[in-house]
Structure formats: C-alpha cells, structure tokens
CSV table of N, CA and C in Angstrom, one decimal:
chain,number,residue,atom,x,y,z
A,20,GLU,N,103.7,103.1,101.1
A,20,GLU,CA,103.8,101.7,101.0
A,20,GLU,C,103.1,101.0,102.1
A,21,ARG,N,102.4,100.0,101.7
A,21,ARG,CA,101.5,99.2,102.6
A,21,ARG,C,102.4,98.2,103.3
A,22,PRO,N,102.2,97.9,104.6
A,22,PRO,CA,103.0,96.9,105.3
A,22,PRO,C,102.6,95.5,104.7
A,23,MET,N,103.6,94.6,104.7
A,23,MET,CA,103.2,93.2,104.3
A,23,MET,C,102.6,92.6,105.4
A,24,ASP,N,101.5,91.7,105.1
A,24,ASP,CA,100.8,91.0,106.1
A,24,ASP,C,100.4,89.7,105.4
A,25,ASN,N,101.4,89.0,104.7
A,25,ASN,CA,101.1,87.8,103.9
A,25,ASN,C,100.5,86.7,104.6
A,26,SER,N,100.4,86.7,106.0
A,26,SER,CA,99.8,85.6,106.6
A,26,SER,C,98.3,85.8,106.9
A,27,ALA,N,97.9,86.9,106.6
A,27,ALA,CA,96.5,87.2,106.8
A,27,ALA,C,95.5,87.1,105.7
A,28,ILE,N,94.3,86.7,105.8
A,28,ILE,CA,93.2,86.6,104.7
A,28,ILE,C,92.2,87.7,105.2
A,29,LEU,N,91.8,88.5,104.1
A,29,LEU,CA,90.8,89.4,104.4
A,29,LEU,C,89.5,88.7,103.9
A,30,LEU,N,88.6,88.7,104.9
A,30,LEU,CA,87.2,88.1,104.7
A,30,LEU,C,86.1,89.2,104.6
A,31,VAL,N,85.4,89.2,103.5
A,31,VAL,CA,84.5,90.2,103.2
A,31,VAL,C,83.0,89.6,103.1
A,32,ASP,N,82.2,89.8,104.0
A,32,ASP,CA,80.8,89.1,104.0
A,32,ASP,C,79.9,90.0,104.9
A,33,GLY,N,78.8,90.4,104.2
A,33,GLY,CA,77.8,91.3,104.9
A,33,GLY,C,76.9,90.5,105.9
A,34,GLU,N,76.9,89.3,105.9
A,34,GLU,CA,76.1,88.4,106.7
A,34,GLU,C,76.9,88.0,108.0
A,35,PRO,N,76.6,88.5,109.1
A,35,PRO,CA,77.5,88.2,110.3
A,35,PRO,C,77.6,86.7,110.5
A,36,ARG,N,76.6,85.9,110.5
A,36,ARG,CA,76.7,84.5,110.9
A,36,ARG,C,77.5,83.8,109.8
A,37,SER,N,77.3,84.1,108.6
A,37,SER,CA,78.1,83.5,107.4
A,37,SER,C,79.6,83.9,107.6
A,38,ARG,N,79.8,85.2,107.9
A,38,ARG,CA,81.2,85.7,108.1
A,38,ARG,C,81.9,84.9,109.3
A,39,GLU,N,81.2,84.8,110.3
A,39,GLU,CA,81.7,84.0,111.4
A,39,GLU,C,82.1,82.6,111.1
A,40,GLN,N,81.2,81.9,110.5
A,40,GLN,CA,81.4,80.6,110.1
A,40,GLN,C,82.5,80.4,109.2
A,41,THR,N,82.7,81.2,108.1
A,41,THR,CA,83.8,81.2,107.2
A,41,THR,C,85.1,81.6,108.0
A,42,ALA,N,85.1,82.5,108.9
A,42,ALA,CA,86.3,82.8,109.7
A,42,ALA,C,86.7,81.6,110.5
A,43,ASP,N,85.7,80.9,111.2
A,43,ASP,CA,86.0,79.8,112.0
A,43,ASP,C,86.8,78.7,111.1
A,44,ILE,N,86.2,78.4,109.8
A,44,ILE,CA,86.9,77.5,109.0
A,44,ILE,C,88.3,77.8,108.7
A,45,LEU,N,88.5,79.1,108.4
A,45,LEU,CA,89.9,79.6,108.0
A,45,LEU,C,90.8,79.5,109.2
A,46,ARG,N,90.3,79.9,110.4
A,46,ARG,CA,91.2,79.8,111.6
A,46,ARG,C,91.5,78.4,111.9
A,47,ALA,N,90.6,77.5,111.7
A,47,ALA,CA,90.9,76.0,112.1
A,47,ALA,C,91.9,75.5,111.1
A,48,GLN,N,92.0,76.1,110.0
A,48,GLN,CA,93.1,75.7,109.0
A,48,GLN,C,94.4,76.5,109.2
A,49,GLY,N,94.4,77.3,110.2
A,49,GLY,CA,95.7,77.9,110.5
A,49,GLY,C,95.9,79.3,109.9
A,50,HIS,N,94.8,79.8,109.3
A,50,HIS,CA,95.0,81.2,108.7
A,50,HIS,C,94.6,82.2,109.8
A,51,ARG,N,95.2,83.4,109.7
A,51,ARG,CA,94.9,84.6,110.4
A,51,ARG,C,93.8,85.3,109.5
A,52,VAL,N,92.8,85.8,110.2
A,52,VAL,CA,91.6,86.3,109.5
A,52,VAL,C,91.3,87.8,110.0
A,53,ILE,N,91.2,88.7,109.1
A,53,ILE,CA,90.7,90.0,109.3
A,53,ILE,C,89.3,90.1,108.6
A,54,ASP,N,88.2,90.3,109.3
A,54,ASP,CA,87.0,90.2,108.6
A,54,ASP,C,86.2,91.6,108.7
A,55,VAL,N,85.6,92.0,107.6
A,55,VAL,CA,84.8,93.2,107.4
A,55,VAL,C,83.5,92.8,106.8
A,56,ASN,N,82.5,93.8,107.0
A,56,ASN,CA,81.2,93.5,106.5
A,56,ASN,C,80.8,94.1,105.2
A,57,ASP,N,81.7,94.9,104.6
A,57,ASP,CA,81.3,95.4,103.3
A,57,ASP,C,82.6,95.7,102.4
A,58,GLU,N,82.4,96.0,101.1
A,58,GLU,CA,83.5,96.2,100.3
A,58,GLU,C,84.2,97.6,100.6
A,59,PHE,N,83.5,98.5,101.1
A,59,PHE,CA,84.2,99.8,101.5
A,59,PHE,C,85.3,99.5,102.5
A,60,GLN,N,84.9,98.8,103.5
A,60,GLN,CA,85.9,98.4,104.6
A,60,GLN,C,86.9,97.6,104.2
A,61,ALA,N,86.6,96.7,103.1
A,61,ALA,CA,87.7,95.9,102.5
A,61,ALA,C,88.7,96.8,101.8
A,62,LEU,N,88.3,97.7,101.0
A,62,LEU,CA,89.1,98.6,100.3
A,62,LEU,C,90.0,99.4,101.2
A,63,MET,N,89.5,99.8,102.3
A,63,MET,CA,90.2,100.5,103.3
A,63,MET,C,91.4,99.6,103.8
A,64,GLN,N,91.0,98.4,104.2
A,64,GLN,CA,92.0,97.5,104.7
A,64,GLN,C,93.1,97.2,103.7
A,65,LEU,N,92.7,97.0,102.4
A,65,LEU,CA,93.7,96.6,101.4
A,65,LEU,C,94.6,97.9,101.1
A,66,GLN,N,94.1,99.0,101.3
A,66,GLN,CA,95.0,100.2,101.2
A,66,GLN,C,96.0,100.3,102.3
A,67,ARG,N,95.6,99.7,103.5
A,67,ARG,CA,96.6,99.7,104.6
A,67,ARG,C,97.7,98.7,104.6
A,68,ARG,N,97.4,97.4,104.0
A,68,ARG,CA,98.4,96.4,104.1
A,68,ARG,C,98.1,95.4,103.0
A,69,HIS,N,99.1,94.6,102.7
A,69,HIS,CA,99.0,93.5,101.8
A,69,HIS,C,98.3,92.2,102.5
A,70,TYR,N,97.5,91.5,101.9
A,70,TYR,CA,97.0,90.3,102.4
A,70,TYR,C,97.4,89.1,101.5
A,71,SER,N,97.3,87.9,102.1
A,71,SER,CA,97.7,86.7,101.3
A,71,SER,C,96.5,86.4,100.3
A,72,ALA,N,95.3,86.7,100.7
A,72,ALA,CA,94.1,86.4,99.9
A,72,ALA,C,92.9,87.2,100.4
A,73,VAL,N,91.9,87.3,99.5
A,73,VAL,CA,90.5,87.8,100.0
A,73,VAL,C,89.6,86.7,99.7
A,74,VAL,N,88.7,86.6,100.7
A,74,VAL,CA,87.5,85.7,100.5
A,74,VAL,C,86.4,86.6,100.6
A,75,MET,N,85.5,86.8,99.6
A,75,MET,CA,84.5,87.7,99.5
A,75,MET,C,83.2,87.2,99.0
A,76,ASP,N,82.1,87.5,99.7
A,76,ASP,CA,80.8,87.2,99.3
A,76,ASP,C,80.4,87.9,98.0
A,77,VAL,N,79.8,87.2,97.0
A,77,VAL,CA,79.5,87.9,95.8
A,77,VAL,C,78.3,88.9,96.1
A,78,ARG,N,77.4,88.6,96.9
A,78,ARG,CA,76.2,89.4,97.1
A,78,ARG,C,76.4,90.2,98.4
A,79,MET,N,76.7,91.6,98.3
A,79,MET,CA,77.0,92.4,99.5
A,79,MET,C,75.7,93.2,99.8
A,80,PRO,N,75.5,93.8,100.9
A,80,PRO,CA,74.4,94.6,101.3
A,80,PRO,C,74.3,95.8,100.3
A,81,GLY,N,73.1,96.2,100.0
A,81,GLY,CA,72.9,97.4,99.2
A,81,GLY,C,72.7,97.1,97.8
A,82,ASP,N,72.6,95.8,97.4
A,82,ASP,CA,72.3,95.4,96.0
A,82,ASP,C,72.9,96.2,94.9
A,83,ARG,N,74.4,96.3,95.1
A,83,ARG,CA,75.1,96.9,94.0
A,83,ARG,C,75.5,95.8,93.0
A,84,GLY,N,74.9,94.7,92.9
A,84,GLY,CA,75.3,93.6,92.0
A,84,GLY,C,76.8,93.2,92.0
A,85,LEU,N,77.4,93.0,91.0
A,85,LEU,CA,78.8,92.5,91.0
A,85,LEU,C,79.8,93.6,91.0
A,86,SER,N,79.3,94.9,91.0
A,86,SER,CA,80.2,95.9,91.0
A,86,SER,C,81.4,95.8,92.0
A,87,PRO,N,81.1,95.6,93.2
A,87,PRO,CA,82.1,95.4,94.3
A,87,PRO,C,83.2,94.4,94.0
A,88,VAL,N,82.8,93.3,93.5
A,88,VAL,CA,83.7,92.3,93.0
A,88,VAL,C,84.6,92.7,91.9
A,89,ARG,N,84.0,93.3,90.9
A,89,ARG,CA,84.8,93.8,89.7
A,89,ARG,C,85.8,94.9,90.1
A,90,LEU,N,85.4,95.8,91.1
A,90,LEU,CA,86.2,96.8,91.6
A,90,LEU,C,87.4,96.2,92.3
A,91,LEU,N,87.2,95.2,93.1
A,91,LEU,CA,88.3,94.5,93.8
A,91,LEU,C,89.3,93.9,92.8
A,92,LEU,N,88.7,93.2,91.9
A,92,LEU,CA,89.5,92.5,91.0
A,92,LEU,C,90.4,93.4,90.1
A,93,SER,N,89.8,94.6,89.8
A,93,SER,CA,90.5,95.5,88.9
A,93,SER,C,91.6,96.3,89.7
A,94,ARG,N,91.3,96.6,90.9
A,94,ARG,CA,92.3,97.3,91.7
A,94,ARG,C,93.5,96.5,92.2
A,95,TYR,N,93.2,95.2,92.4
A,95,TYR,CA,94.2,94.2,93.0
A,95,TYR,C,94.3,93.0,92.1
A,96,PRO,N,94.7,93.2,90.9
A,96,PRO,CA,94.7,91.9,90.0
A,96,PRO,C,95.6,90.8,90.4
A,97,ASP,N,96.7,91.1,91.1
A,97,ASP,CA,97.6,90.0,91.6
A,97,ASP,C,97.2,89.3,92.9
A,98,LEU,N,96.1,89.8,93.6
A,98,LEU,CA,95.7,89.3,94.8
A,98,LEU,C,94.8,88.1,94.6
A,99,PRO,N,95.2,86.9,95.2
A,99,PRO,CA,94.2,85.8,95.1
A,99,PRO,C,92.9,86.0,95.7
A,100,VAL,N,91.8,85.8,95.0
A,100,VAL,CA,90.4,86.1,95.5
A,100,VAL,C,89.6,84.8,95.4
A,101,VAL,N,88.8,84.5,96.5
A,101,VAL,CA,87.9,83.5,96.5
A,101,VAL,C,86.6,84.2,96.7
A,102,LEU,N,85.7,83.9,95.7
A,102,LEU,CA,84.4,84.4,95.8
A,102,LEU,C,83.4,83.3,96.3
A,103,THR,N,82.4,83.8,97.2
A,103,THR,CA,81.5,82.8,97.8
A,103,THR,C,80.1,83.3,97.5
A,104,SER,N,79.1,82.4,97.5
A,104,SER,CA,77.8,82.8,97.3
A,104,SER,C,76.8,81.6,97.8
A,105,ALA,N,75.7,82.0,98.4
A,105,ALA,CA,74.7,81.0,98.7
A,105,ALA,C,73.7,80.9,97.6
A,106,PHE,N,73.9,81.8,96.5
A,106,PHE,CA,73.0,81.8,95.3
A,106,PHE,C,73.7,81.2,94.2
A,107,HIS,N,73.0,80.5,93.3
A,107,HIS,CA,73.6,79.9,92.1
A,107,HIS,C,73.7,81.0,91.1
A,108,PHE,N,74.9,81.2,90.6
A,108,PHE,CA,75.2,82.0,89.4
A,108,PHE,C,75.7,81.2,88.2
A,109,PRO,N,75.1,81.5,87.0
A,109,PRO,CA,75.6,80.7,85.9
A,109,PRO,C,77.1,81.0,85.6
A,110,LYS,N,77.8,80.1,85.1
A,110,LYS,CA,79.3,80.3,84.8
A,110,LYS,C,79.5,81.5,84.0
A,111,THR,N,78.6,81.9,83.1
A,111,THR,CA,78.8,83.1,82.3
A,111,THR,C,78.9,84.4,83.2
A,112,THR,N,78.1,84.4,84.3
A,112,THR,CA,78.3,85.5,85.2
A,112,THR,C,79.7,85.5,85.8
A,113,TYR,N,80.2,84.4,86.2
A,113,TYR,CA,81.6,84.3,86.7
A,113,TYR,C,82.6,84.8,85.6
A,114,ALA,N,82.4,84.4,84.3
A,114,ALA,CA,83.3,84.7,83.3
A,114,ALA,C,83.4,86.2,83.0
A,115,ARG,N,82.3,86.9,83.3
A,115,ARG,CA,82.3,88.4,83.1
A,115,ARG,C,83.0,89.2,84.2
A,116,LEU,N,83.5,88.5,85.3
A,116,LEU,CA,84.1,89.1,86.4
A,116,LEU,C,85.6,89.4,86.1
A,117,GLY,N,86.2,89.0,85.2
A,117,GLY,CA,87.6,89.3,85.1
A,117,GLY,C,88.3,88.2,84.3
A,118,ASP,N,89.6,87.9,84.5
A,118,ASP,CA,90.4,87.1,83.7
A,118,ASP,C,90.2,85.6,84.1
A,119,GLY,N,89.4,85.2,85.0
A,119,GLY,CA,89.1,83.9,85.5
A,119,GLY,C,90.1,83.5,86.6
A,120,SER,N,90.8,84.5,87.2
A,120,SER,CA,91.7,84.1,88.3
A,120,SER,C,91.0,83.9,89.6
A,121,ALA,N,89.8,84.4,89.8
A,121,ALA,CA,89.1,84.2,91.0
A,121,ALA,C,88.6,82.7,91.1
A,122,LYS,N,88.6,82.3,92.3
A,122,LYS,CA,88.0,80.9,92.7
A,122,LYS,C,86.6,81.2,93.2
A,123,PHE,N,85.8,80.1,93.0
A,123,PHE,CA,84.4,80.2,93.5
A,123,PHE,C,84.0,79.1,94.3
A,124,LEU,N,83.4,79.4,95.5
A,124,LEU,CA,82.8,78.4,96.4
A,124,LEU,C,81.3,78.7,96.7
A,125,SER,N,80.6,77.7,96.8
A,125,SER,CA,79.1,77.8,97.1
A,125,SER,C,79.0,77.8,98.6
A,126,LYS,N,78.1,78.5,99.3
A,126,LYS,CA,77.8,78.4,100.6
A,126,LYS,C,76.7,77.4,100.8
A,127,PRO,N,76.6,76.8,102.0
A,127,PRO,CA,77.6,76.9,103.0
A,127,PRO,C,78.9,76.3,102.7
A,128,LEU,N,80.0,76.9,103.1
A,128,LEU,CA,81.3,76.4,102.8
A,128,LEU,C,81.6,75.2,103.6
A,129,ASN,N,82.4,74.2,103.1
A,129,ASN,CA,82.9,73.2,103.9
A,129,ASN,C,84.5,73.2,103.9
A,130,ALA,N,85.0,72.7,105.0
A,130,ALA,CA,86.5,72.9,105.1
A,130,ALA,C,87.3,72.3,104.0
A,131,SER,N,86.9,71.2,103.4
A,131,SER,CA,87.7,70.5,102.4
A,131,SER,C,87.8,71.4,101.1
A,132,GLU,N,86.6,72.1,100.8
A,132,GLU,CA,86.6,72.9,99.6
A,132,GLU,C,87.5,74.2,99.9
A,133,VAL,N,87.5,74.7,101.1
A,133,VAL,CA,88.3,75.9,101.5
A,133,VAL,C,89.7,75.5,101.3
A,134,ALA,N,90.1,74.3,102.0
A,134,ALA,CA,91.5,73.9,101.9
A,134,ALA,C,92.0,73.8,100.5
A,135,ARG,N,91.1,73.3,99.6
A,135,ARG,CA,91.5,73.1,98.1
A,135,ARG,C,91.9,74.3,97.5
A,136,VAL,N,91.2,75.5,97.8
A,136,VAL,CA,91.5,76.8,97.1
A,136,VAL,C,92.5,77.7,97.9
A,137,LEU,N,92.5,77.4,99.2
A,137,LEU,CA,93.5,78.1,100.1
A,137,LEU,C,94.2,77.1,101.0
A,138,PRO,N,95.4,76.7,100.6
A,138,PRO,CA,96.0,75.7,101.4
A,138,PRO,C,96.3,76.0,102.8
A,139,CYS,N,96.1,75.0,103.7
A,139,CYS,CA,96.2,75.2,105.1
A,139,CYS,C,97.6,75.6,105.4
A,140,ARG,N,97.7,76.5,106.5
A,140,ARG,CA,98.9,77.0,107.1
A,140,ARG,C,99.3,76.0,108.2
A,141,SER,N,100.6,75.8,108.4
A,141,SER,CA,101.0,75.0,109.5
A,141,SER,C,100.6,75.5,110.8
A,142,ARG,N,100.2,74.7,111.8
A,142,ARG,CA,99.9,75.0,113.1
A,142,ARG,C,101.1,75.8,113.8
A,143,ALA,N,102.3,75.4,113.6
A,143,ALA,CA,103.4,76.0,114.2
A,143,ALA,C,103.5,77.5,113.8
A,144,SER,N,103.2,77.8,112.6
A,144,SER,CA,103.4,79.2,112.1
A,144,SER,C,102.2,80.0,112.5
A,145,SER,N,101.1,79.4,112.9
A,145,SER,CA,99.9,80.1,113.2
A,145,SER,C,99.5,80.1,114.7
A,146,ALA,N,100.5,79.7,115.6
A,146,ALA,CA,100.1,79.5,116.9
A,146,ALA,C,99.7,80.9,117.6
A,147,SER,N,100.3,81.9,117.1
A,147,SER,CA,100.2,83.2,117.7
A,147,SER,C,99.3,84.1,116.9
A,148,THR,N,98.6,83.6,116.0
A,148,THR,CA,97.8,84.5,115.1
A,148,THR,C,96.5,84.9,115.6
A,149,THR,N,96.0,86.0,115.2
A,149,THR,CA,94.7,86.5,115.7
A,149,THR,C,93.8,86.7,114.7
A,150,SER,N,92.6,86.9,114.9
A,150,SER,CA,91.5,87.3,113.9
A,150,SER,C,90.8,88.5,114.6
A,151,SER,N,90.3,89.5,113.6
A,151,SER,CA,89.7,90.6,114.2
A,151,SER,C,88.4,90.9,113.3
A,152,GLN,N,87.4,91.4,114.0
A,152,GLN,CA,86.3,92.0,113.2
A,152,GLN,C,86.6,93.5,113.1
A,153,VAL,N,86.7,94.0,112.0
A,153,VAL,CA,87.1,95.5,111.8
A,153,VAL,C,85.8,96.2,111.4
A,154,SER,N,85.6,97.3,112.0
A,154,SER,CA,84.4,98.1,111.7
A,154,SER,C,84.9,99.5,111.2
A,155,GLY,N,86.0,99.6,110.5
A,155,GLY,CA,86.4,100.9,109.9
A,155,GLY,C,87.4,101.6,110.6
A,156,GLY,N,87.9,101.2,111.7
A,156,GLY,CA,89.0,101.9,112.6
A,156,GLY,C,90.2,101.3,112.3
A,157,ASP,N,91.2,101.6,113.2
A,157,ASP,CA,92.5,100.9,113.3
A,157,ASP,C,92.5,99.6,114.0
A,158,PRO,N,92.7,98.5,113.4
A,158,PRO,CA,92.5,97.2,114.1
A,158,PRO,C,93.7,96.9,115.0
A,159,SER,N,94.8,97.9,115.0
A,159,SER,CA,95.8,97.7,115.9
A,159,SER,C,95.6,98.4,117.2
A,160,LYS,N,94.4,99.1,117.4
A,160,LYS,CA,94.3,99.9,118.6
A,160,LYS,C,93.0,99.5,119.2
A,161,PRO,N,93.0,98.4,120.0
A,161,PRO,CA,91.8,97.9,120.7
A,161,PRO,C,91.2,99.0,121.6
A,162,GLY,N,89.9,99.0,121.7
A,162,GLY,CA,89.3,99.9,122.6
A,162,GLY,C,88.9,101.3,121.9
A,163,VAL,N,89.4,101.5,120.7
A,163,VAL,CA,89.1,102.6,119.9
A,163,VAL,C,87.9,102.3,119.1
A,164,PRO,N,86.9,103.3,119.0
A,164,PRO,CA,85.8,103.0,118.1
A,164,PRO,C,86.2,102.7,116.7
A,165,GLY,N,85.6,101.6,116.2
A,165,GLY,CA,85.9,101.1,114.9
A,165,GLY,C,87.2,100.2,114.9
A,166,ALA,N,87.9,99.9,116.0
A,166,ALA,CA,89.0,99.1,116.1
A,166,ALA,C,88.5,97.6,116.2
A,167,ALA,N,89.5,96.7,116.3
A,167,ALA,CA,89.2,95.4,116.5
A,167,ALA,C,88.2,95.1,117.6
A,168,THR,N,87.2,94.3,117.4
A,168,THR,CA,86.2,94.1,118.5
A,168,THR,C,86.3,92.7,119.1
A,169,ARG,N,87.1,91.8,118.5
A,169,ARG,CA,87.2,90.5,119.1
A,169,ARG,C,88.5,89.9,118.6
A,170,SER,N,89.1,89.2,119.4
A,170,SER,CA,90.4,88.6,119.1
A,170,SER,C,90.3,87.1,119.4
A,171,TRP,N,91.0,86.3,118.5
A,171,TRP,CA,91.0,84.8,118.6
A,171,TRP,C,92.3,84.3,118.5
A,172,ILE,N,92.5,83.3,119.3
A,172,ILE,CA,93.8,82.6,119.2
A,172,ILE,C,93.6,81.1,118.8
C-alpha cells in the first residue's frame, strides 16, 4: 500500500529551467512539489505514494514520443494529469492520449492558467510544506545519494 500524500504534486520535466519555473509557480500557489526529470523517476515516485496530481512535460529526453504520457495515463487512470509543452500539438494528438481527462497547458506557463487547472491551496495548510528535487533515491533521507537535493519552504 502506498502512503497517501494528497497534498503533493509530482512535477515531471526533463528541462531543469522549465521544471524550476513550474515548481516556483506551484509553490507560490501553496502546493507541495516533488519534481523529477524523467518518466522513470516519476513512475518510481508514483509506486511509493499517492499524489494529488501530476504535471508532466509532453516531450521528455530520449525522444520516446508520447509513450511516457500514455503509460502514465494507463497505469494511473484516476490521477489528475496536467500535460505541458512548449511545442504546438494538434488537438488530434491530445485526443489520442486517452479519455480526455488530462488537461493541457502551453509553455511558458503562467500562474493564472495553472490555478485554473490546479486550484490553489490555502496558505495556512501549506505553511510547512516542502519541495524536493528527486534523483531516484529516497526523498525522505537527505544526504543520501539520489535523495532530496533541495528543500523549499
């Protein structure tokens, strides 16, 4: 059984600058963010705990096309997913990704669009939340290789 962590959003983006900018927007809106740089790390995180949502770049390193997105949507059909991209994709591409439950945002993201698809959390409930960059290890064990490498309040 995976522990519940319904307050956290899993952010998946292979571009460090974009990942950091998206994490900043989400944190400013009161969300706790765990960010990873590829779908393999995302799947490991999703096996470890439940998240309130996933924000994922459509184009990941390695040019695997839309396969990572399809895999995520098929394995976790009840998980809210927000897909992002700096590239224009025709609506027919998005229609092929699943049942239409995923939301789509164009990069660069802006705070109002993010708030529209992921409602802001109250400041009171997020006062002690943190965000971590995860590189494949246990995020609860700082100082361990692969563990959380930065923490935000």
